Amino acid sequence: MKPDLFEAPDYYNLDDLLTEEHKLIRDAARAWVKRDVSPIIEQAAQDAKFPKSIIPGLAEIGAFGPYIPEQYGGAGLDQISYGLIMQEIERGDSGVRSTASVQSSLVMYPIWKYGSEEQRNKFLPKLASGEFMGSFGLTEPDHGSNPSGMVTSFKDMGDHYLLNGAKLWISNSPFCDVAVVWAKNEEGRIHGLIVERGMEGFSTPETHNKWSLRASATGELIFQDVKVPKENLLPNKSGLGAPLGCLDSARYGIAWGAIGAAMDCYDTALRYAKERIQFGKPIAAFQLQQKKLAEMITEITKAQLLAFRLGQLKNEDRATSAQISMAKRNNVEMAIKIAREARQMLGGMGITGEYSIMRHMMNLESVITYEGTHDIHLLITGLDITGENAFK
Ligand code: TGC
Ligand code: FAD
């Protein structure tokens, strides 16, 4: 793979809107990606292996629980810092950002928000340091976009719960130490349970043959009469709103992350276009290539502004779920379109692992699907503006 020469585009001087702390955090994450992710990520993706060697680095840059209070081992940062870290990590690879998103927003967030003080103290510091890795089990083989139909369930056995069912498409599952699992009780109410590796009847087979997100480990969570201690139930929130609340936080991170992938594709295509000579001129001198680049930087700039404003709203606790859906949907689509255009600009070289673009392009096919598909987010906006539910 070519050396990482990335230079971040900032067409509207967005850095002026950031604090010195934001810039320090962003630059530290950027430097770490250049030093520790870029040199190894292409091979990891080719080999379809999550590079576990980067876990301590992710913890060091504050990617595990950026906004979780310091008393629980988190970095205690604001939402814009969280977004900037996700942007920089996904600039390296969406699969690495996935690992961080799941750990922070889908595992640490529910334990922090819905867990008991004992659960917070037991799990959060270890998750923040990367000593424990987590996964989040919502999706099932027959229930993806409609998680309320889930069939995974648990029974109260007096001194413990008995958990049965299966989750599919679970990021980090093959190596997770703990899983936050959503299941129905005997009354059909959804609750979160912390399932720990080693519990009898709990297995996590890996899903192979993915063409997307190859550097991230994806798998199943299978529960066959798993005895879950009663103290592992998240006590402070139940119902579908509980997992959906975690998704709000993860989707917000993706809205920023997708900008990172797009910036990397744009920067690579711009550099290539200036260097690649055809018909006696750099291809950057041809109008058609300029159109692609000009449209890319315009879309990236719009996405940056959307994410920044959403970050301000999140900091004030005013961001609505529908606003988050709009940003996730817009920014991921923006990134996937840029990846496709950028790949074309590199001609044949664009399909090789010498450059990051094809990997980003394939990764983004997962990003546009998980955390709510592109169409589901459109329907969320549709419902919000019309009051009419077009899901069912
Ligand atoms: P609905 O009746 O609309 O809502 C049920 C309850 O939930 C509340 N709610 C929310 N709460 C917090 N945040 C949100 N975003 C919320 N959206 C809804 C709602 O107020 C209600 O509360 P209550 O108290 O009245 O009961 O539910 P529905 O069954 O009609 O479904 C709505 C729909 C389709 C929008 C939702 O289920 C959905 O978002 N589906 C997409 C599923 C999804 O995103 N799955 C993601 C799985 S995790 C994942 O992909 C991780 S990938 C990570 C990585 O690797 O980076
Ligand atoms: P389906 O729900 O079957 O949807 C199929 C198609 O139908 C989609 O185009 C969808 O938009 C459309 N559709 C569905 N309902 C409607 C409707 N009402 N109106 C119009 N169109 C509709 N899940 C987790 O719980 N944890 C994870 O860590 C996790 N990681 C993932 C990692 C990867 C790599 C992938 C690919 C997925 C992951 N997921 C995870 C699952 C992901 O959230 C689901 O794939 C996603 O929510 C879509 O569900 P589905 O695949 O079952 O598609």
Coordinates of C-alpha atoms and ligand atoms in Angstrom, one line a residue:
M1 CA 0.0 0.0 0.0
K2 CA 1.2 3.6 -0.8
P3 CA 2.4 5.7 2.2
D4 CA -0.3 7.6 4.0
L5 CA 0.1 11.2 2.7
F6 CA -3.4 12.3 3.9
E7 CA -4.1 16.0 4.2
A8 CA -7.5 16.9 5.6
P9 CA -9.7 19.2 3.5
D10 CA -11.1 22.2 5.4
Y11 CA -12.7 24.3 2.7
Y12 CA -14.8 26.5 5.0
N13 CA -12.2 26.9 7.7
L14 CA -14.2 24.7 10.1
D15 CA -11.2 24.5 12.3
D16 CA -12.1 28.1 13.4
L17 CA -15.2 26.6 15.1
L18 CA -13.2 24.0 17.1
T19 CA -11.7 24.7 20.5
E20 CA -7.9 24.1 21.1
E21 CA -8.9 20.9 23.0
H22 CA -11.0 19.6 20.0
K23 CA -8.0 20.2 17.7
L24 CA -5.5 18.4 20.0
I25 CA -7.8 15.4 20.4
R26 CA -8.5 15.3 16.6
D27 CA -4.8 15.6 15.8
A28 CA -3.8 12.9 18.2
A29 CA -6.3 10.5 16.7
R30 CA -5.1 11.5 13.2
A31 CA -1.5 10.9 14.0
W32 CA -2.3 7.6 15.6
V33 CA -4.2 6.4 12.5
K34 CA -1.3 7.4 10.2
R35 CA 1.3 5.7 12.4
D36 CA -0.6 2.6 13.6
V37 CA -3.5 1.9 11.3
S38 CA -2.6 2.9 7.8
P39 CA 0.5 0.6 7.6
I40 CA -1.4 -2.5 8.5
I41 CA -5.1 -2.0 7.6
E42 CA -5.0 -3.1 3.9
Q43 CA -3.4 -6.4 4.8
A44 CA -5.9 -6.9 7.7
A45 CA -8.7 -6.3 5.2
Q46 CA -7.2 -8.6 2.6
D47 CA -6.8 -11.3 5.3
A48 CA -10.3 -10.6 6.7
K49 CA -8.8 -10.3 10.2
F50 CA -9.5 -7.7 12.9
P51 CA -6.1 -6.4 13.9
K52 CA -6.3 -6.8 17.7
S53 CA -2.9 -5.1 18.0
I54 CA -4.6 -1.7 17.7
I55 CA -6.9 -2.2 20.7
P56 CA -4.4 -0.4 23.2
G57 CA -4.0 2.4 20.7
L58 CA -7.7 2.9 20.4
A59 CA -8.0 3.1 24.2
E60 CA -5.1 5.6 24.4
I61 CA -6.6 8.1 21.9
G62 CA -9.9 8.0 24.0
A63 CA -11.9 6.1 21.4
F64 CA -13.4 3.8 24.0
G65 CA -16.0 5.9 25.8
P66 CA -14.9 9.4 24.8
Y67 CA -17.9 11.0 26.5
I68 CA -18.2 8.5 29.4
P69 CA -17.3 10.3 32.7
E70 CA -13.7 10.0 33.8
Q71 CA -14.8 8.4 37.1
Y72 CA -15.7 5.3 35.1
G73 CA -12.5 5.3 33.0
G74 CA -14.0 7.3 30.1
A75 CA -12.4 10.4 28.6
G76 CA -15.1 12.8 29.8
L77 CA -15.1 14.7 26.5
D78 CA -17.9 16.5 24.7
Q79 CA -19.8 15.2 21.7
I80 CA -17.8 17.1 19.1
S81 CA -14.6 15.5 20.4
Y82 CA -16.4 12.1 20.1
G83 CA -17.4 12.9 16.5
L84 CA -13.9 14.1 15.6
I85 CA -12.3 10.9 17.0
M86 CA -14.8 8.8 14.9
Q87 CA -14.0 10.9 11.8
E88 CA -10.3 10.2 12.2
I89 CA -10.7 6.5 12.8
E90 CA -13.0 6.0 9.9
R91 CA -10.5 8.0 7.7
G92 CA -8.4 4.9 8.4
D93 CA -11.1 2.2 8.1
S94 CA -14.8 1.9 8.8
G95 CA -14.3 -1.4 10.4
V96 CA -11.9 0.1 13.0
R97 CA -14.5 2.8 13.7
S98 CA -17.1 0.1 14.0
T99 CA -15.1 -1.5 16.8
A100 CA -14.9 1.8 18.6
S101 CA -18.5 2.7 18.0
V102 CA -19.8 -0.6 19.4
Q103 CA -17.5 -0.4 22.4
S104 CA -18.5 3.2 23.2
S105 CA -22.0 3.7 22.2
L106 CA -23.5 0.3 22.2
V107 CA -21.8 -1.3 25.2
M108 CA -20.4 1.4 27.5
Y109 CA -23.4 3.8 26.9
P110 CA -26.1 1.4 28.0
I111 CA -24.1 0.2 31.0
W112 CA -23.6 3.9 31.9
K113 CA -27.1 5.1 31.2
Y114 CA -29.2 2.0 32.1
G115 CA -26.9 0.1 34.4
S116 CA -26.6 -0.1 38.2
E117 CA -23.6 1.6 40.0
E118 CA -22.1 -1.9 40.6
Q119 CA -22.4 -2.7 36.8
R120 CA -20.8 0.6 35.9
N121 CA -17.9 0.1 38.3
K122 CA -17.4 -3.5 37.3
F123 CA -17.4 -3.1 33.5
L124 CA -16.8 0.5 32.4
P125 CA -13.1 0.9 33.4
K126 CA -12.2 -2.4 31.8
L127 CA -14.1 -1.5 28.6
A128 CA -12.4 2.0 28.5
S129 CA -9.0 0.5 28.7
G130 CA -9.6 -2.2 26.2
E131 CA -9.0 -5.0 28.7
F132 CA -12.6 -6.0 28.0
M133 CA -14.1 -5.8 24.5
G134 CA -17.9 -5.7 24.0
S135 CA -20.6 -6.4 21.5
F136 CA -24.2 -5.4 21.1
G137 CA -26.9 -7.9 20.2
L138 CA -30.1 -6.5 18.8
T139 CA -30.4 -7.9 15.2
E140 CA -31.8 -11.4 14.8
P141 CA -31.9 -13.7 11.7
D142 CA -35.6 -12.8 11.2
H143 CA -35.7 -9.3 12.8
G144 CA -33.4 -6.6 11.4
S145 CA -35.1 -3.4 10.6
N146 CA -37.9 -4.3 13.0
P147 CA -36.2 -5.3 16.2
S148 CA -39.4 -5.1 18.2
G149 CA -40.3 -8.5 16.7
M150 CA -37.3 -10.2 18.4
V151 CA -37.8 -13.7 19.7
T152 CA -34.7 -14.0 21.9
S153 CA -36.2 -14.3 25.4
F154 CA -35.4 -14.9 29.1
K155 CA -37.3 -16.6 31.9
D156 CA -37.1 -15.7 35.6
M157 CA -35.9 -18.9 37.3
G158 CA -35.8 -17.4 40.8
D159 CA -32.1 -17.0 41.5
H160 CA -31.1 -16.4 37.8
Y161 CA -32.5 -15.8 34.3
L162 CA -32.5 -18.4 31.6
L163 CA -31.7 -16.9 28.2
N164 CA -32.4 -18.5 24.8
G165 CA -32.2 -17.2 21.2
A166 CA -29.7 -16.0 18.6
K167 CA -28.4 -12.7 17.3
L168 CA -26.9 -12.3 13.8
W169 CA -24.5 -9.7 12.3
I170 CA -22.9 -8.7 15.5
S171 CA -19.7 -6.6 15.3
N172 CA -16.9 -7.7 17.6
S173 CA -18.9 -10.9 18.6
P174 CA -16.1 -13.4 17.8
F175 CA -13.7 -11.9 20.4
C176 CA -16.0 -10.1 22.8
D177 CA -15.6 -10.6 26.5
V178 CA -19.1 -9.2 27.2
A179 CA -22.2 -8.7 25.1
V180 CA -25.1 -6.3 25.8
V181 CA -28.0 -8.4 24.6
W182 CA -31.6 -7.3 24.1
A183 CA -34.2 -10.0 24.9
K184 CA -37.9 -10.2 25.9
N185 CA -39.1 -11.3 29.4
E186 CA -42.1 -13.5 29.9
E187 CA -44.4 -10.5 29.5
G188 CA -42.8 -9.6 26.1
R189 CA -41.0 -6.5 27.5
I190 CA -37.5 -5.8 26.0
H191 CA -34.6 -5.7 28.5
G192 CA -30.8 -5.5 28.3
L193 CA -28.7 -8.2 29.8
I194 CA -24.9 -8.3 30.2
V195 CA -23.8 -11.8 29.0
E196 CA -20.2 -12.7 29.8
R197 CA -17.9 -15.0 27.8
G198 CA -17.5 -18.3 29.6
M199 CA -21.2 -18.5 30.6
E200 CA -22.3 -22.1 29.7
G201 CA -24.4 -22.2 26.5
F202 CA -23.1 -18.9 25.1
S203 CA -21.2 -19.1 21.8
T204 CA -20.0 -16.5 19.2
P205 CA -19.3 -18.1 15.8
E206 CA -17.7 -15.8 13.2
T207 CA -19.5 -14.8 10.0
H208 CA -17.1 -15.4 7.0
N209 CA -17.0 -14.4 3.3
K210 CA -17.8 -10.8 3.7
W211 CA -16.8 -8.4 0.9
S212 CA -17.3 -5.4 3.2
L213 CA -15.9 -4.4 6.6
R214 CA -13.3 -7.2 6.3
A215 CA -11.0 -5.7 9.0
S216 CA -13.9 -5.9 11.5
A217 CA -14.9 -9.2 13.0
T218 CA -18.6 -10.0 12.6
G219 CA -20.5 -13.0 14.0
E220 CA -23.4 -14.4 15.9
L221 CA -24.4 -14.6 19.5
I222 CA -26.0 -17.9 20.4
F223 CA -27.8 -18.5 23.7
Q224 CA -28.8 -22.1 24.6
D225 CA -30.2 -22.1 28.2
V226 CA -27.6 -19.6 29.3
K227 CA -27.9 -18.9 33.1
V228 CA -27.5 -15.1 33.4
P229 CA -27.1 -13.9 37.0
K230 CA -29.9 -11.5 38.1
E231 CA -27.4 -8.7 38.8
N232 CA -26.5 -8.7 35.0
L233 CA -29.9 -7.2 34.0
L234 CA -29.7 -3.5 33.2
P235 CA -32.2 -2.2 35.7
N236 CA -32.8 1.4 34.7
K237 CA -34.6 1.3 31.3
S238 CA -36.6 -1.3 29.4
G239 CA -38.6 -1.3 26.2
L240 CA -37.4 -0.8 22.6
G241 CA -36.5 2.8 23.4
A242 CA -33.6 1.5 25.4
P243 CA -31.6 -0.1 22.5
L244 CA -32.8 2.7 20.2
G245 CA -31.3 5.2 22.6
C246 CA -27.9 3.5 22.2
L247 CA -28.4 3.6 18.4
D248 CA -28.9 7.4 18.6
S249 CA -25.4 7.8 20.0
A250 CA -23.8 5.3 17.6
R251 CA -25.6 6.8 14.5
Y252 CA -24.3 10.3 15.6
G253 CA -20.7 8.9 15.6
I254 CA -21.3 7.4 12.1
A255 CA -22.4 10.7 10.8
W256 CA -18.9 12.0 11.6
G257 CA -17.1 8.8 10.7
A258 CA -18.4 8.8 7.2
I259 CA -16.9 12.2 6.7
G260 CA -13.5 10.7 7.4
A261 CA -13.9 8.0 4.8
A262 CA -15.0 10.6 2.3
M263 CA -12.1 12.9 3.1
D264 CA -9.6 10.1 2.5
C265 CA -11.2 9.2 -0.9
Y266 CA -11.3 12.9 -1.9
D267 CA -7.7 13.5 -0.8
T268 CA -6.4 10.4 -2.6
A269 CA -8.2 11.3 -5.8
L270 CA -7.1 14.9 -5.8
R271 CA -3.4 13.9 -5.3
Y272 CA -3.7 11.2 -8.0
A273 CA -5.4 13.6 -10.4
K274 CA -2.6 16.1 -10.1
E275 CA 0.1 13.4 -10.7
R276 CA -1.5 11.2 -13.4
I277 CA -0.7 12.4 -16.9
Q278 CA -2.9 11.4 -19.8
F279 CA -3.0 13.2 -23.2
G280 CA 0.0 15.2 -22.1
K281 CA -1.7 16.8 -19.1
P282 CA -2.5 15.9 -15.5
I283 CA -6.0 14.5 -15.4
A284 CA -6.8 17.2 -12.9
A285 CA -6.7 19.7 -15.8
F286 CA -9.7 18.0 -17.5
Q287 CA -13.1 19.5 -16.8
L288 CA -14.8 16.2 -16.1
Q289 CA -12.3 15.3 -13.4
Q290 CA -12.6 18.8 -11.9
K291 CA -16.4 18.4 -11.8
K292 CA -16.0 15.3 -9.7
L293 CA -13.5 16.9 -7.3
A294 CA -15.5 20.1 -7.0
E295 CA -18.7 18.2 -6.2
M296 CA -16.8 16.0 -3.7
I297 CA -15.4 18.9 -1.7
T298 CA -18.8 20.7 -1.8
E299 CA -20.6 17.6 -0.4
I300 CA -17.9 17.0 2.3
T301 CA -18.2 20.6 3.4
K302 CA -22.0 20.3 3.7
A303 CA -21.6 17.1 5.7
Q304 CA -19.1 18.7 8.0
L305 CA -21.4 21.5 8.8
L306 CA -24.3 19.1 9.4
A307 CA -22.2 17.0 11.8
F308 CA -20.8 20.1 13.6
R309 CA -24.3 21.6 14.2
L310 CA -25.6 18.2 15.3
G311 CA -22.7 18.0 17.7
Q312 CA -23.6 21.4 19.2
L313 CA -27.2 20.2 19.6
K314 CA -26.0 16.9 21.2
N315 CA -23.8 18.9 23.6
E316 CA -26.9 20.8 24.7
D317 CA -28.9 17.6 24.9
R318 CA -31.3 18.9 22.2
A319 CA -30.5 16.6 19.2
T320 CA -33.6 14.6 18.2
S321 CA -33.5 11.1 17.0
A322 CA -34.8 12.2 13.7
Q323 CA -32.1 14.9 13.3
I324 CA -29.5 12.1 14.0
S325 CA -31.2 9.9 11.4
M326 CA -30.9 12.7 8.8
A327 CA -27.2 13.2 9.4
K328 CA -26.4 9.5 9.4
R329 CA -28.3 9.0 6.2
N330 CA -27.0 12.0 4.4
N331 CA -23.3 11.6 5.4
V332 CA -23.1 7.9 4.6
E333 CA -24.7 8.4 1.2
M334 CA -22.3 11.3 0.6
A335 CA -19.3 9.2 1.5
I336 CA -20.4 6.2 -0.7
K337 CA -21.0 8.4 -3.7
I338 CA -17.6 10.0 -3.2
A339 CA -15.9 6.7 -2.9
R340 CA -17.5 5.5 -6.2
E341 CA -16.4 8.7 -8.0
A342 CA -12.9 8.7 -6.5
R343 CA -12.4 5.1 -7.5
Q344 CA -13.2 5.9 -11.1
M345 CA -10.8 8.8 -11.1
L346 CA -8.0 6.3 -10.3
G347 CA -8.9 4.2 -13.3
G348 CA -7.5 0.6 -13.0
M349 CA -5.4 1.6 -10.0
G350 CA -8.6 2.3 -8.1
I351 CA -9.5 -1.3 -7.8
T352 CA -6.2 -2.3 -6.2
G353 CA -5.2 -2.4 -2.5
E354 CA -2.4 0.1 -3.3
Y355 CA -5.0 2.8 -2.5
S356 CA -7.6 2.9 0.2
I357 CA -10.6 3.9 -2.0
M358 CA -12.0 0.5 -2.9
R359 CA -11.7 -0.7 0.7
H360 CA -13.7 2.4 1.8
M361 CA -16.2 1.9 -0.9
M362 CA -16.9 -1.7 0.1
N363 CA -16.9 -0.9 3.8
L364 CA -19.5 1.9 3.2
E365 CA -21.9 -0.8 1.9
S366 CA -22.1 -2.0 5.4
V367 CA -22.2 1.4 7.0
I368 CA -25.2 2.4 4.8
T369 CA -27.0 -0.8 6.0
Y370 CA -26.2 -1.1 9.7
E371 CA -27.5 1.2 12.5
G372 CA -30.7 1.5 10.4
T373 CA -30.7 1.2 6.6
H374 CA -30.7 4.1 4.3
D375 CA -34.4 3.7 3.6
I376 CA -35.3 3.2 7.3
H377 CA -33.7 6.6 8.0
L378 CA -35.6 8.2 5.2
L379 CA -38.9 6.8 6.7
I380 CA -37.8 8.2 10.1
T381 CA -37.5 11.7 8.5
G382 CA -40.8 11.1 6.7
L383 CA -42.6 10.2 9.9
D384 CA -41.1 13.2 11.7
I385 CA -42.2 15.8 9.1
T386 CA -45.6 14.3 8.2
G387 CA -46.7 12.6 11.3
E388 CA -47.6 9.6 9.1
N389 CA -45.9 6.2 9.9
A390 CA -44.9 4.5 6.6
F391 CA -43.1 1.6 8.3
K392 CA -46.1 -0.6 8.7
Ligands
TGC1 P1 -41.5 2.7 17.6 O1 -42.9 2.3 18.0 O2 -41.2 3.8 16.7 O3 -40.6 3.0 18.9 C1 -40.6 2.1 20.0 C2 -40.1 2.9 21.2 O4 -38.8 3.4 21.0 C3 -38.8 4.8 21.0 N1 -37.9 5.3 20.0 C4 -36.6 5.7 20.3 N2 -36.0 6.0 21.5 C5 -34.8 6.4 21.4 N3 -34.1 6.7 20.3 C6 -34.7 6.4 19.1 N4 -34.0 6.6 18.0 C7 -36.0 6.0 19.0 N5 -36.9 5.6 18.1 C8 -38.0 5.2 18.7 C9 -40.2 5.2 20.7 O5 -40.5 6.5 21.3 C10 -41.0 4.1 21.4 O6 -41.0 4.4 22.9 P2 -42.2 4.0 23.8 O7 -41.8 4.5 25.1 O8 -43.4 4.7 23.2 O9 -42.3 2.5 23.7 O10 -40.7 1.3 17.1 P3 -40.9 0.5 15.8 O11 -41.1 -0.9 16.2 O12 -42.1 1.1 14.9 O13 -39.5 0.7 15.0 C11 -39.1 1.9 14.6 C12 -37.8 1.8 13.7 C13 -38.0 1.0 12.5 C14 -37.4 3.2 13.4 C15 -36.7 1.2 14.6 O14 -37.0 0.0 15.1 C16 -35.3 1.2 13.9 O15 -34.6 2.2 14.0 N6 -35.0 0.1 13.1 C17 -33.6 0.0 12.5 C18 -32.9 -1.1 13.4 C19 -31.5 -0.7 13.6 O16 -31.0 0.4 13.4 N7 -30.7 -1.7 14.0 C20 -29.4 -1.5 14.3 C21 -28.8 -2.7 15.0 S1 -27.2 -2.4 15.8 C22 -26.2 -2.1 14.6 O17 -26.4 -2.1 13.4 C23 -24.8 -2.0 15.0 S2 -23.6 -1.8 13.7 C24 -22.4 -1.1 14.7 C25 -21.2 -0.9 14.0 O18 -20.5 -2.0 13.7 O19 -20.7 0.2 13.9
FAD2 P1 -33.9 -6.1 6.5 O1 -34.5 -5.5 7.7 O2 -34.4 -7.5 6.1 O3 -34.1 -5.1 5.3 C1 -33.9 -5.5 3.9 C2 -34.4 -4.4 3.0 O4 -35.7 -4.0 3.3 C3 -33.6 -3.1 3.4 O5 -33.3 -2.4 2.2 C4 -34.5 -2.3 4.2 O6 -34.3 -0.9 4.1 C5 -35.9 -2.7 3.6 N1 -37.0 -2.5 4.5 C6 -37.2 -3.1 5.7 N2 -38.3 -2.7 6.3 C7 -38.8 -1.7 5.5 C8 -40.0 -0.9 5.6 N3 -40.8 -0.9 6.6 N4 -40.2 -0.1 4.5 C9 -39.4 0.0 3.5 N5 -38.3 -0.8 3.3 C10 -38.0 -1.6 4.4 N6 -26.7 -5.5 14.4 C11 -26.6 -5.6 15.8 O7 -27.5 -5.7 16.5 N7 -25.3 -5.4 16.3 C12 -24.2 -5.2 15.5 O8 -23.1 -5.1 16.1 C13 -24.4 -5.2 14.1 N8 -23.3 -5.1 13.3 C14 -23.4 -5.2 12.0 C15 -22.3 -5.3 11.2 C16 -22.4 -5.5 9.8 C17 -21.2 -5.7 9.0 C18 -23.7 -5.6 9.2 C19 -23.8 -5.8 7.7 C20 -24.8 -5.5 10.0 C21 -24.7 -5.3 11.4 N9 -25.8 -5.3 12.2 C22 -25.7 -5.3 13.6 C23 -27.1 -5.6 11.7 C24 -27.8 -4.4 11.0 O9 -28.2 -3.4 11.9 C25 -28.9 -4.9 10.1 O10 -28.3 -5.5 9.0 C26 -29.8 -3.7 9.6 O11 -30.5 -3.2 10.7 C27 -30.8 -4.2 8.5 O12 -31.4 -5.4 8.9 P2 -31.5 -6.6 7.9 O13 -30.1 -6.9 7.4 O14 -32.2 -7.8 8.6 O15 -32.3 -6.1 6.7

